[in-house]
Every structure is written in structure tokens, then in C-alpha cells.
Tab-separated table of C-alpha atoms in Angstrom:
chain	number	residue	atom	x	y	z
A	1	MET	CA	32.012	-3.335	-0.467
A	2	GLU	CA	34.201	-0.377	-2.331
A	3	ARG	CA	34.168	3.265	-2.451
A	4	PHE	CA	35.961	6.062	-4.116
A	5	THR	CA	35.774	9.460	-5.170
A	6	LEU	CA	36.442	10.356	-9.056
A	7	ASP	CA	37.748	13.491	-9.679
A	8	ASN	CA	35.043	15.723	-10.566
A	9	GLY	CA	33.548	14.769	-6.428
A	10	LEU	CA	31.320	12.338	-7.538
A	11	ARG	CA	31.095	9.368	-4.570
A	12	VAL	CA	30.765	5.855	-6.000
A	13	VAL	CA	29.369	2.958	-4.011
A	14	LEU	CA	30.002	-0.946	-5.511
A	15	THR	CA	28.315	-4.145	-3.663
A	16	PRO	CA	29.282	-6.929	-6.034
A	17	ASP	CA	26.699	-9.946	-5.783
A	18	ARG	CA	27.447	-12.513	-7.779
A	19	SER	CA	24.498	-14.884	-6.904
A	20	ALA	CA	21.994	-13.788	-10.066
A	21	PRO	CA	22.758	-11.968	-13.378
A	22	VAL	CA	21.462	-8.789	-12.626
A	23	VAL	CA	22.528	-5.322	-11.569
A	24	GLY	CA	20.793	-2.090	-9.655
A	25	VAL	CA	22.034	1.199	-10.429
A	26	ALA	CA	21.338	3.819	-8.309
A	27	VAL	CA	22.096	8.045	-8.346
A	28	VAL	CA	20.949	10.300	-5.397
A	29	TYR	CA	21.835	13.836	-5.609
A	30	ASP	CA	21.725	15.780	-1.850
A	31	VAL	CA	18.071	17.632	-2.412
A	32	GLY	CA	15.199	17.077	-1.916
A	33	ILE	CA	11.378	18.776	-0.403
A	34	ARG	CA	13.300	20.597	1.734
A	35	SER	CA	16.171	22.474	-0.276
A	36	GLU	CA	13.651	24.095	-3.037
A	37	PRO	CA	13.258	27.750	-2.242
A	38	GLU	CA	10.324	29.785	-1.155
A	39	GLY	CA	7.648	30.645	-4.032
A	40	ARG	CA	8.942	27.112	-5.826
A	41	THR	CA	7.112	24.795	-3.653
A	42	GLY	CA	6.958	21.403	-5.378
A	43	PHE	CA	10.077	22.396	-7.473
A	44	ALA	CA	12.353	19.338	-6.596
A	45	HIS	CA	9.624	16.986	-7.637
A	46	LEU	CA	9.544	18.600	-10.596
A	47	PHE	CA	12.799	18.488	-11.349
A	48	GLU	CA	13.108	14.788	-11.005
A	49	HIS	CA	9.912	14.583	-13.497
A	50	LEU	CA	12.716	17.164	-16.102
A	51	MET	CA	15.589	15.237	-15.648
A	52	PHE	CA	13.526	11.864	-17.647
A	53	GLN	CA	12.637	14.392	-20.785
A	54	GLY	CA	15.950	13.700	-22.682
A	55	SER	CA	19.416	14.578	-21.871
A	56	GLU	CA	22.621	15.973	-23.663
A	57	ASN	CA	22.687	12.819	-26.447
A	58	LEU	CA	19.413	11.683	-26.051
A	59	GLU	CA	16.014	12.730	-27.099
A	60	LYS	CA	12.804	13.107	-24.940
A	61	LEU	CA	11.531	9.240	-23.944
A	62	ALA	CA	14.899	7.431	-25.138
A	63	HIS	CA	15.728	6.730	-21.369
A	64	PHE	CA	12.755	5.061	-21.569
A	65	ARG	CA	13.348	2.492	-24.737
A	66	HIS	CA	17.029	1.903	-23.956
A	67	VAL	CA	16.176	0.549	-20.395
A	68	GLN	CA	12.876	-1.392	-21.400
A	69	GLY	CA	14.768	-2.739	-24.623
A	70	ALA	CA	17.546	-4.248	-22.401
A	71	GLY	CA	15.005	-6.162	-20.384
A	72	GLY	CA	15.022	-3.558	-17.029
A	73	SER	CA	13.276	-1.381	-15.297
A	74	PHE	CA	13.742	2.398	-13.791
A	75	ASN	CA	12.137	5.517	-12.392
A	76	GLY	CA	12.957	8.211	-9.931
A	77	SER	CA	11.444	9.623	-6.656
A	78	THR	CA	11.880	12.737	-4.313
A	79	HIS	CA	11.945	12.499	-0.755
A	80	LEU	CA	12.761	15.475	1.802
A	81	ASP	CA	16.375	15.014	1.813
A	82	TYR	CA	17.201	13.765	-1.707
A	83	THR	CA	16.226	12.731	-5.012
A	84	ASP	CA	17.173	8.880	-6.327
A	85	TYR	CA	17.256	7.755	-10.208
A	86	PHE	CA	17.511	4.169	-10.661
A	87	GLU	CA	17.798	1.380	-12.683
A	88	VAL	CA	17.324	-2.577	-12.386
A	89	LEU	CA	18.814	-4.365	-15.744
A	90	PRO	CA	19.810	-7.616	-16.851
A	91	SER	CA	24.220	-7.618	-15.573
A	92	GLY	CA	25.243	-7.315	-18.972
A	93	ALA	CA	23.486	-4.577	-19.517
A	94	LEU	CA	24.919	-2.275	-16.606
A	95	GLU	CA	27.033	-0.382	-19.142
A	96	ARG	CA	23.834	1.343	-20.716
A	97	ALA	CA	22.441	2.637	-17.154
A	98	LEU	CA	26.375	3.975	-16.652
A	99	PHE	CA	26.498	6.132	-19.684
A	100	LEU	CA	22.300	6.519	-18.872
A	101	GLU	CA	23.188	8.375	-16.198
A	102	ALA	CA	26.214	10.131	-16.515
A	103	ASP	CA	24.534	11.972	-19.575
A	104	ARG	CA	21.745	13.801	-17.669
A	105	MET	CA	23.981	14.627	-15.055
A	106	ARG	CA	26.083	16.493	-17.543
A	107	GLY	CA	22.803	18.470	-18.383
A	108	PRO	CA	19.140	17.413	-19.213
A	109	ARG	CA	17.393	19.006	-21.989
A	110	LEU	CA	15.351	22.174	-19.574
A	111	THR	CA	13.517	23.384	-22.277
A	112	GLU	CA	10.072	25.719	-22.187
A	113	GLU	CA	8.063	23.067	-23.875
A	114	ASN	CA	9.689	20.133	-21.229
A	115	LEU	CA	9.217	22.416	-18.687
A	116	ARG	CA	5.375	23.537	-19.039
A	117	ASN	CA	4.501	19.360	-20.112
A	118	GLN	CA	6.201	18.552	-16.792
A	119	VAL	CA	4.185	20.801	-14.917
A	120	ASP	CA	1.056	19.735	-16.400
A	121	VAL	CA	1.791	15.963	-15.581
A	122	VAL	CA	3.222	17.470	-11.602
A	123	LYS	CA	-0.747	19.109	-11.332
A	124	GLU	CA	-2.332	16.214	-12.634
A	125	GLU	CA	-0.411	13.892	-10.193
A	126	ILE	CA	-1.400	16.252	-7.220
A	127	ARG	CA	-5.038	16.140	-8.389
A	128	VAL	CA	-5.260	12.410	-8.557
A	129	ASN	CA	-2.880	11.666	-5.326
A	130	VAL	CA	-4.334	14.823	-3.016
A	131	LEU	CA	-7.287	17.053	-4.379
A	132	ASN	CA	-9.276	14.445	-5.804
A	133	ARG	CA	-8.403	11.269	-3.565
A	134	PRO	CA	-10.077	10.534	0.073
A	135	TYR	CA	-6.914	11.520	2.819
A	136	GLY	CA	-5.095	12.859	-0.233
A	137	GLY	CA	-2.021	14.521	1.786
A	138	PHE	CA	-3.015	12.584	5.225
A	139	PRO	CA	-0.794	12.735	6.812
A	140	TRP	CA	2.684	13.628	5.305
A	141	LEU	CA	1.380	16.865	3.791
A	142	ARG	CA	-0.917	17.964	6.737
A	143	LEU	CA	0.945	17.361	9.340
A	144	PRO	CA	3.981	19.310	8.652
A	145	PRO	CA	2.623	22.408	8.817
A	146	VAL	CA	0.807	21.834	12.206
A	147	MET	CA	3.831	20.607	13.750
A	148	PHE	CA	6.418	22.801	11.960
A	149	GLN	CA	7.129	26.939	11.718
A	150	THR	CA	9.662	26.719	9.365
A	151	PHE	CA	9.066	27.213	5.502
A	152	ALA	CA	12.148	24.491	4.517
A	153	ASN	CA	9.894	21.797	6.894
A	154	ALA	CA	5.842	23.150	7.036
A	155	HIS	CA	5.401	23.718	3.357
A	156	ASP	CA	3.947	21.244	0.400
A	157	GLY	CA	6.068	19.380	-1.448
A	158	TYR	CA	3.777	18.176	-3.613
A	159	GLY	CA	3.371	21.899	-4.912
A	160	SER	CA	0.768	24.765	-5.312
A	161	PHE	CA	-0.209	24.961	-9.003
A	162	GLY	CA	0.535	28.462	-8.429
A	163	ASP	CA	4.095	28.274	-8.073
A	164	LEU	CA	4.356	25.476	-10.207
A	165	ASP	CA	3.131	27.340	-13.158
A	166	HIS	CA	5.989	30.222	-12.691
A	167	ALA	CA	8.421	28.391	-12.986
A	168	THR	CA	10.920	29.050	-15.457
A	169	VAL	CA	13.265	27.415	-17.705
A	170	ALA	CA	15.987	29.544	-15.923
A	171	ASP	CA	14.835	28.565	-13.014
A	172	ALA	CA	14.596	25.157	-14.170
A	173	GLU	CA	18.804	25.832	-14.815
A	174	GLU	CA	19.748	27.269	-11.932
A	175	PHE	CA	18.628	24.971	-9.480
A	176	PHE	CA	20.264	22.343	-11.780
A	177	ASP	CA	23.257	23.815	-11.552
A	178	LYS	CA	23.253	24.451	-7.796
A	179	TYR	CA	22.248	21.114	-6.728
A	180	TYR	CA	22.689	18.338	-9.890
A	181	ALA	CA	26.540	18.690	-9.583
A	182	SER	CA	28.580	15.827	-9.405
A	183	GLY	CA	29.907	16.649	-6.150
A	184	ASN	CA	26.515	16.535	-4.574
A	185	ALA	CA	25.917	12.868	-6.282
A	186	VAL	CA	25.977	9.380	-5.091
A	187	LEU	CA	26.887	6.616	-7.716
A	188	SER	CA	25.701	2.760	-5.715
A	189	VAL	CA	25.738	-0.301	-8.236
A	190	ALA	CA	24.678	-3.197	-6.327
A	191	GLY	CA	24.884	-7.170	-7.781
A	192	ASP	CA	26.275	-9.033	-10.445
A	193	PHE	CA	29.569	-7.378	-11.871
A	194	ASP	CA	33.606	-7.522	-11.423
A	195	VAL	CA	34.752	-4.389	-9.659
A	196	ALA	CA	37.832	-3.747	-11.895
A	197	HIS	CA	35.570	-3.408	-14.682
A	198	ALA	CA	32.496	-1.474	-12.692
A	199	THR	CA	35.402	0.803	-12.135
A	200	ALA	CA	36.516	1.238	-15.751
A	201	LEU	CA	33.322	1.609	-16.812
A	202	ILE	CA	32.076	4.467	-14.230
A	203	GLU	CA	35.567	6.259	-15.350
A	204	ARG	CA	35.215	6.496	-18.307
A	205	HIS	CA	31.362	7.358	-18.498
A	206	PHE	CA	31.875	9.931	-15.339
A	207	GLY	CA	34.922	11.091	-14.913
A	208	ASP	CA	34.352	14.242	-17.707
A	209	VAL	CA	31.302	15.116	-15.854
A	210	PRO	CA	32.394	18.815	-15.282
A	211	ALA	CA	32.895	18.866	-11.810
A	212	ARG	CA	30.858	21.346	-9.102
A	213	GLY	CA	31.257	21.543	-5.688
A	214	LYS	CA	28.624	20.791	-3.227
A	215	PRO	CA	26.409	23.612	-2.508
A	216	ALA	CA	25.802	24.004	1.395
A	217	LEU	CA	22.493	22.563	2.658
A	218	PRO	CA	20.017	24.988	4.030
A	219	ASP	CA	19.100	25.421	7.607
A	220	PHE	CA	16.749	23.022	8.427
A	221	ALA	CA	16.543	24.075	12.105
A	222	GLU	CA	13.455	24.154	13.491
A	223	PRO	CA	11.800	25.947	17.024
A	224	ASP	CA	11.587	23.243	19.907
A	225	ILE	CA	7.647	22.412	20.509
A	226	ASP	CA	6.541	25.094	23.126
A	227	GLY	CA	3.004	22.770	23.821
A	228	GLU	CA	0.357	20.592	22.387
A	229	ARG	CA	-0.788	21.575	18.370
A	230	ARG	CA	-3.666	20.477	16.917
A	231	GLU	CA	-5.790	21.216	14.103
A	232	THR	CA	-9.391	19.756	12.557
A	233	TYR	CA	-9.997	19.922	8.665
A	234	THR	CA	-12.549	18.346	6.991
A	235	ASP	CA	-11.877	16.025	3.824
A	236	ARG	CA	-14.700	16.235	0.892
A	237	LEU	CA	-14.170	13.005	0.081
A	238	ALA	CA	-13.263	10.764	3.457
A	239	PRO	CA	-16.056	8.681	4.008
A	240	LEU	CA	-14.380	7.969	7.862
A	241	PRO	CA	-13.206	9.766	10.375
A	242	ALA	CA	-9.439	9.927	11.143
A	243	VAL	CA	-6.545	11.393	13.135
A	244	ALA	CA	-2.953	11.254	13.425
A	245	SER	CA	-0.110	12.402	15.625
A	246	GLY	CA	3.755	13.166	15.355
A	247	TRP	CA	6.657	13.738	18.083
A	248	ARG	CA	9.717	14.852	17.611
A	249	LEU	CA	12.541	12.807	17.806
A	250	PRO	CA	16.416	12.530	18.439
A	251	ASP	CA	18.495	14.020	15.726
A	252	PRO	CA	18.654	10.705	13.353
A	253	ILE	CA	22.024	11.131	12.298
A	254	ALA	CA	23.790	12.919	15.352
A	255	GLU	CA	21.667	11.407	18.177
A	256	PHE	CA	21.560	7.589	16.046
A	257	ASP	CA	22.023	5.637	18.889
A	258	ALA	CA	19.206	7.846	20.966
A	259	TYR	CA	16.821	7.591	17.787
A	260	LEU	CA	17.178	3.768	17.384
A	261	PRO	CA	15.055	3.104	20.051
A	262	TYR	CA	12.034	5.055	18.622
A	263	VAL	CA	12.197	3.410	15.553
A	264	VAL	CA	12.044	0.416	17.594
A	265	LEU	CA	9.053	1.805	19.859
A	266	ALA	CA	7.516	2.103	16.348
A	267	GLU	CA	7.168	-1.332	15.184
A	268	VAL	CA	6.054	-2.567	19.428
A	269	LEU	CA	2.845	-0.624	19.230
A	270	THR	CA	1.479	-1.129	15.735
A	271	ASP	CA	3.094	-3.973	13.843
A	272	GLY	CA	0.768	-7.095	14.263
A	273	ASP	CA	-2.021	-8.152	15.319
A	274	ALA	CA	-0.034	-8.801	18.670
A	275	SER	CA	1.059	-5.225	19.160
A	276	ARG	CA	0.101	-2.825	21.991
A	277	LEU	CA	-2.254	-0.171	19.611
A	278	VAL	CA	-4.035	-2.788	17.329
A	279	GLU	CA	-4.727	-5.331	20.642
A	280	ARG	CA	-6.154	-2.397	22.165
A	281	LEU	CA	-7.786	0.514	19.793
A	282	VAL	CA	-8.841	-2.240	17.466
A	283	GLN	CA	-9.493	-5.675	18.675
A	284	ARG	CA	-10.328	-5.351	22.764
A	285	ASP	CA	-12.124	-1.115	22.455
A	286	ARG	CA	-12.583	-1.277	18.696
A	287	THR	CA	-12.037	2.364	18.684
A	288	VAL	CA	-10.308	2.777	15.028
A	289	THR	CA	-10.481	-0.015	11.989
A	290	SER	CA	-6.711	0.693	11.723
A	291	VAL	CA	-3.935	1.993	13.219
A	292	GLY	CA	-0.339	2.691	11.757
A	293	GLY	CA	3.268	3.617	13.106
A	294	TYR	CA	6.398	4.814	11.640
A	295	ILE	CA	9.241	7.406	11.575
A	296	GLY	CA	9.626	10.144	9.360
A	297	PHE	CA	7.000	11.252	7.095
A	298	MET	CA	7.787	9.377	4.241
A	299	GLY	CA	8.333	6.208	6.173
A	300	ASP	CA	12.364	6.613	5.261
A	301	GLU	CA	13.600	6.043	8.841
A	302	TYR	CA	17.130	5.490	7.897
A	303	GLN	CA	17.111	7.644	5.481
A	304	VAL	CA	16.027	11.156	6.791
A	305	ARG	CA	18.076	14.027	8.307
A	306	ASN	CA	16.946	16.496	11.525
A	307	PRO	CA	13.916	17.470	12.182
A	308	THR	CA	11.875	13.961	11.993
A	309	ALA	CA	8.709	12.667	13.793
A	310	MET	CA	7.546	9.101	15.138
A	311	LEU	CA	3.838	9.253	13.622
A	312	LEU	CA	1.086	7.111	14.562
A	313	GLN	CA	-2.871	7.139	12.208
A	314	ALA	CA	-6.119	5.616	12.878
A	315	HIS	CA	-8.873	5.804	11.217
A	316	MET	CA	-11.743	5.615	12.881
A	317	PRO	CA	-15.877	3.870	12.705
A	318	PRO	CA	-18.501	6.080	11.309
A	319	GLY	CA	-18.987	8.461	14.492
A	320	GLY	CA	-15.635	8.044	15.853
A	321	ASP	CA	-13.774	10.226	18.476
A	322	ALA	CA	-10.519	11.246	18.368
A	323	ASP	CA	-9.820	12.856	21.825
A	324	LYS	CA	-10.818	9.119	22.977
A	325	VAL	CA	-8.413	7.576	20.971
A	326	LEU	CA	-5.901	9.908	21.498
A	327	ARG	CA	-6.019	9.319	25.201
A	328	THR	CA	-6.343	5.653	25.098
A	329	ILE	CA	-2.564	6.377	23.020
A	330	ASP	CA	-1.574	8.199	26.114
A	331	GLU	CA	-2.837	5.597	28.078
A	332	GLU	CA	-0.961	2.822	26.316
A	333	LEU	CA	2.409	4.897	26.467
A	334	ASP	CA	2.125	5.806	30.379
A	335	ARG	CA	1.635	1.736	30.743
A	336	LEU	CA	4.603	0.951	28.722
A	337	ALA	CA	6.948	3.428	30.429
A	338	THR	CA	5.687	2.453	33.749
A	339	GLY	CA	4.936	-1.386	33.753
A	340	GLY	CA	7.736	-2.205	30.425
A	341	MET	CA	7.419	-4.659	28.348
A	342	ALA	CA	5.851	-8.147	28.524
A	343	PRO	CA	7.662	-11.773	27.981
A	344	GLY	CA	9.204	-11.732	24.460
A	345	GLU	CA	7.434	-8.972	23.187
A	346	LEU	CA	10.773	-6.771	22.222
A	347	ALA	CA	12.302	-9.849	21.180
A	348	ARG	CA	9.503	-10.725	19.172
A	349	THR	CA	9.555	-7.140	17.426
A	350	GLN	CA	13.359	-7.349	17.305
A	351	ALA	CA	12.946	-10.985	15.221
A	352	ARG	CA	10.740	-8.852	12.437
A	353	MET	CA	11.935	-5.998	12.248
A	354	ALA	CA	15.744	-7.948	11.889
A	355	THR	CA	13.778	-10.371	8.855
A	356	HIS	CA	12.428	-7.560	7.103
A	357	LEU	CA	15.173	-5.592	6.932
A	358	LEU	CA	17.210	-8.978	5.287
A	359	ARG	CA	14.123	-9.481	2.903
A	360	ASP	CA	15.036	-5.708	1.782
A	361	THR	CA	18.491	-5.803	0.677
A	362	ASP	CA	17.811	-9.335	-0.830
A	363	ALA	CA	17.378	-7.104	-4.265
A	364	VAL	CA	20.200	-5.760	-5.902
A	365	LEU	CA	18.063	-2.426	-5.699
A	366	GLY	CA	17.565	-3.127	-1.841
A	367	ARG	CA	21.392	-2.230	-1.380
A	368	ALA	CA	22.076	0.356	-4.006
A	369	LEU	CA	19.366	2.610	-2.955
A	370	PRO	CA	19.363	2.769	0.782
A	371	MET	CA	23.868	2.593	0.496
A	372	ALA	CA	23.709	5.768	-1.512
A	373	VAL	CA	21.561	7.843	0.614
A	374	LEU	CA	23.744	6.574	3.139
A	375	GLU	CA	26.682	7.565	1.695
A	376	THR	CA	25.105	10.681	0.887
A	377	GLN	CA	23.965	12.005	4.219
A	378	ARG	CA	26.215	9.773	6.553
A	379	GLY	CA	29.236	9.020	4.645
A	380	ARG	CA	28.551	4.983	5.987
A	381	PRO	CA	27.015	3.133	3.129
A	382	GLU	CA	27.961	0.050	5.766
A	383	LEU	CA	25.076	0.869	7.990
A	384	LEU	CA	22.975	-0.863	5.712
A	385	ASN	CA	24.936	-4.311	6.730
A	386	GLU	CA	24.634	-3.167	10.374
A	387	LEU	CA	20.753	-2.120	10.954
A	388	PRO	CA	19.655	-6.033	12.057
A	389	ARG	CA	22.063	-6.132	14.238
A	390	LEU	CA	21.770	-2.248	15.809
A	391	VAL	CA	17.976	-2.857	15.820
A	392	GLY	CA	18.130	-6.067	18.031
A	393	GLU	CA	20.720	-4.430	20.651
A	394	VAL	CA	17.951	-1.699	21.661
A	395	THR	CA	17.165	-2.906	25.555
A	396	GLU	CA	13.897	-2.445	26.930
A	397	ALA	CA	15.218	0.070	28.673
A	398	GLN	CA	15.771	1.944	26.018
A	399	ILE	CA	12.286	1.611	24.862
A	400	VAL	CA	10.721	2.197	27.986
A	401	ALA	CA	12.519	5.775	28.103
A	402	ALA	CA	11.432	6.532	24.430
A	403	ALA	CA	7.702	5.980	25.104
A	404	ALA	CA	8.080	8.279	28.563
A	405	THR	CA	8.647	11.319	26.389
A	406	LEU	CA	5.871	11.139	23.869
A	407	ARG	CA	3.693	13.302	26.551
A	408	PRO	CA	0.814	14.926	24.651
A	409	GLU	CA	2.815	18.208	25.430
A	410	ARG	CA	4.748	17.045	22.574
A	411	ARG	CA	2.158	16.281	20.144
A	412	SER	CA	0.962	17.933	17.508
A	413	THR	CA	-2.284	16.499	15.786
A	414	ILE	CA	-4.056	16.854	12.699
A	415	GLU	CA	-8.039	15.770	12.707
A	416	VAL	CA	-9.992	14.111	9.817
A	417	ILE	CA	-13.438	15.297	9.685
A	418	PRO	CA	-15.901	13.528	7.160
A	419	GLY	CA	-17.478	15.112	4.573
A	420	ALA	CA	-18.524	12.495	1.362
A	421	ASN	CA	-22.040	12.420	3.136
A	422	GLN	CA	-22.652	15.909	4.357
């Protein structure tokens, strides 16, 4: 792995692998849902769309044509703490991807026509993915306002139609100038390339992007939870009841050693038929039809800042009792906290997690993207390679101690009442 910084502040991470003739290119900007200002909910996601509507030297849809014309694929996504853009291409097309990303880093085409068109696109996404879908926004949009009090952490990151309709080109220009600066970005390249050649190409295409510094991160500090919080709502499209709970965790960056056991604990509880909650709730009690556990509202356990949470969610059969499910979860957490783990339980979980980590990083994008985020948030892209070992070093005592902290008085819960058949 090679790391360097251009004169304009752009950080670069290179991870060559000559085993297959393909490259992954990712650009991560240190701005996400939590950074958008009040009155502009959904703006970070809207801006991701605007970055595909043409750039300094390219007309609308040209990015699509140039990547697909080279046999590649591309996309972008908005997260709580960052926004990413990426391409996967045959290795001979590396320069094409670098040119495309550098061109829109200099300036996207922020026109009234593009803005209004993409506002409509985002609103349609909200209709399809949230408003007109059973369990839309459950729990990633529904639970944060129960768990958190500050705008940054609690607001709807998909956006309200009113806020989106009031967005202006001036707002977009201000957002770009502040957050889409070379000093606020990381470029990552993984796959089949020569480091010296790639470095020269990066300097050629990104070196003259105007230097703009990294803005100060907004304050994401959140008051500590002061007792159990719970809300219920009716989903007019949901056919069955559901429940989701979240618990605040140690700082995933500043307290990583204390945080990591919770990542393993989530897997112990819910990953596979032999996991504790699947065995108890689904197979034995049959009080739920499915149960899942994960870290982070968008499932990004290693790519999120504080505050974050461990989530458990379950769908129930008709007439399901959310209170009974929550009591059972408490029982299983208590059993783990007081009785420890079964022989082989931790080792089995850690082996599965290590396998998934290694599999995910086998693809060029599975290295380029997380390394860019880890550089952005931690300045340690090499953590990606260390995770299988670190997960394997988590002890039973750490898992037991983590389970003991997941008390009802530390819990926030959202319950879905089905409305489809009422």
C-alpha cells in the first residue's frame, strides 16, 4: 500500500494487486447526512445525484457513457458520515476514471434544470423506498429520532419534500464549495496498476484541482440516554408487526478496542441458525419470523463516527407481542452476561466474520472503497487488512462484558403496528 498527499490537499491511497486485469477507483468526500444543515434534509443525498449531471468538461450523462463504453460500472452512495463515488474498469481504462473524477471535483454542472430534475428523482426514490414500501425506513429512518435528540443525528436523511423543493442552485454551490474540496477528499485506487504510472496519472489529472481546505466537522455530540425510550407507529402497508431496538455504543474511532466486542456480539446473537436469538426466538419460541443484528443504522460498522448504535430488529407473526420479544432478548443477554459462552461459540463466530472480511476485500472495490473511508475517518487505511486478526483477538470476557451493558434502561425501541389489513 502507498499513501501520499497532493499539494492541493487530496489524500491518495494506492493498493496494487496484479492478479486480475481490473481496477477500482473510489473518491470519498468527508460529508454525509449528518453534515447537512437544518432546513436542508436530504441535501447530502441530493448532491450525490447532482454530481452525475455533467461537469466542467463533460455534458450530462457523459460520465455514464465513458465508463460503460470502457466495459466498466460506476455508482455513488450517501452515508451518515461520507459520500462516495466509484468506478470498476478494465485496468487499461484507469486514466479514464481518474479524468472523470477529477473533472467533477473541479466543478459539477449546477444548473436550475439539473437541480429541479434531480429533486424530482430523489422524491421518487423516497416514494418507492419509504412511502410506498412496507416497512419503508424501518428502522434506519424511524429509530434515530427516538434514540437521539440533536438535529444532526435524529433527522430524516432521505429528506422532506418541502426541504428538497426549497433547495436552490446557490445552496448547491455553497455545499460544493464547503465540502467537495480537494482537502476534504480521499482518492483510492486498487487493483492492476503500476504505482509509479498511477501516481503520475493522478498528479496529471488531480494536481491542478484548486486547493480548498478541509472544513471543520459539525458537532455530532449527543446527550447520553437517560432511560428507556419507545415509540409505536402504524405502517399502512405492513402486513405483519415488527420491532427494532438500538443501544448506544462506545466511540467507534476513539474507543475502538471497547467498540469492537459489540461488533462480534451482534454476530453471536443473530448470525446463522446456531446464533442465540435465531435459535431462541425463531426456532424454539417462534415469536418472530426473522431476527437480525448489526452495527450502525446503515450497517457500516467500521465506517462510521460517534454516536452509533447496535441494532436488533425482528418481524413477528400475526398478533405478535413486541413486549414478549423484548423480554426474551433481555433474558438472552442476561444469560450470556452471567453464564458466558458455549464451547466453540466464539471461535465459530470469529471464523465466519474473518471469512466474510477476507471475501469482501477480494474484489477491487472491496478494497478501494473501505480504504478511502478509513483514511478519511482514521488516517489508517491499513486497518482493513488488520480487521480479521483484530476480530479474532476479541475475548469471551469482552463479549460477556459488552452483553451486560445492553440493559433495558439503555434501549431505544420502535414498534411497527401493521395496517395493511385494517
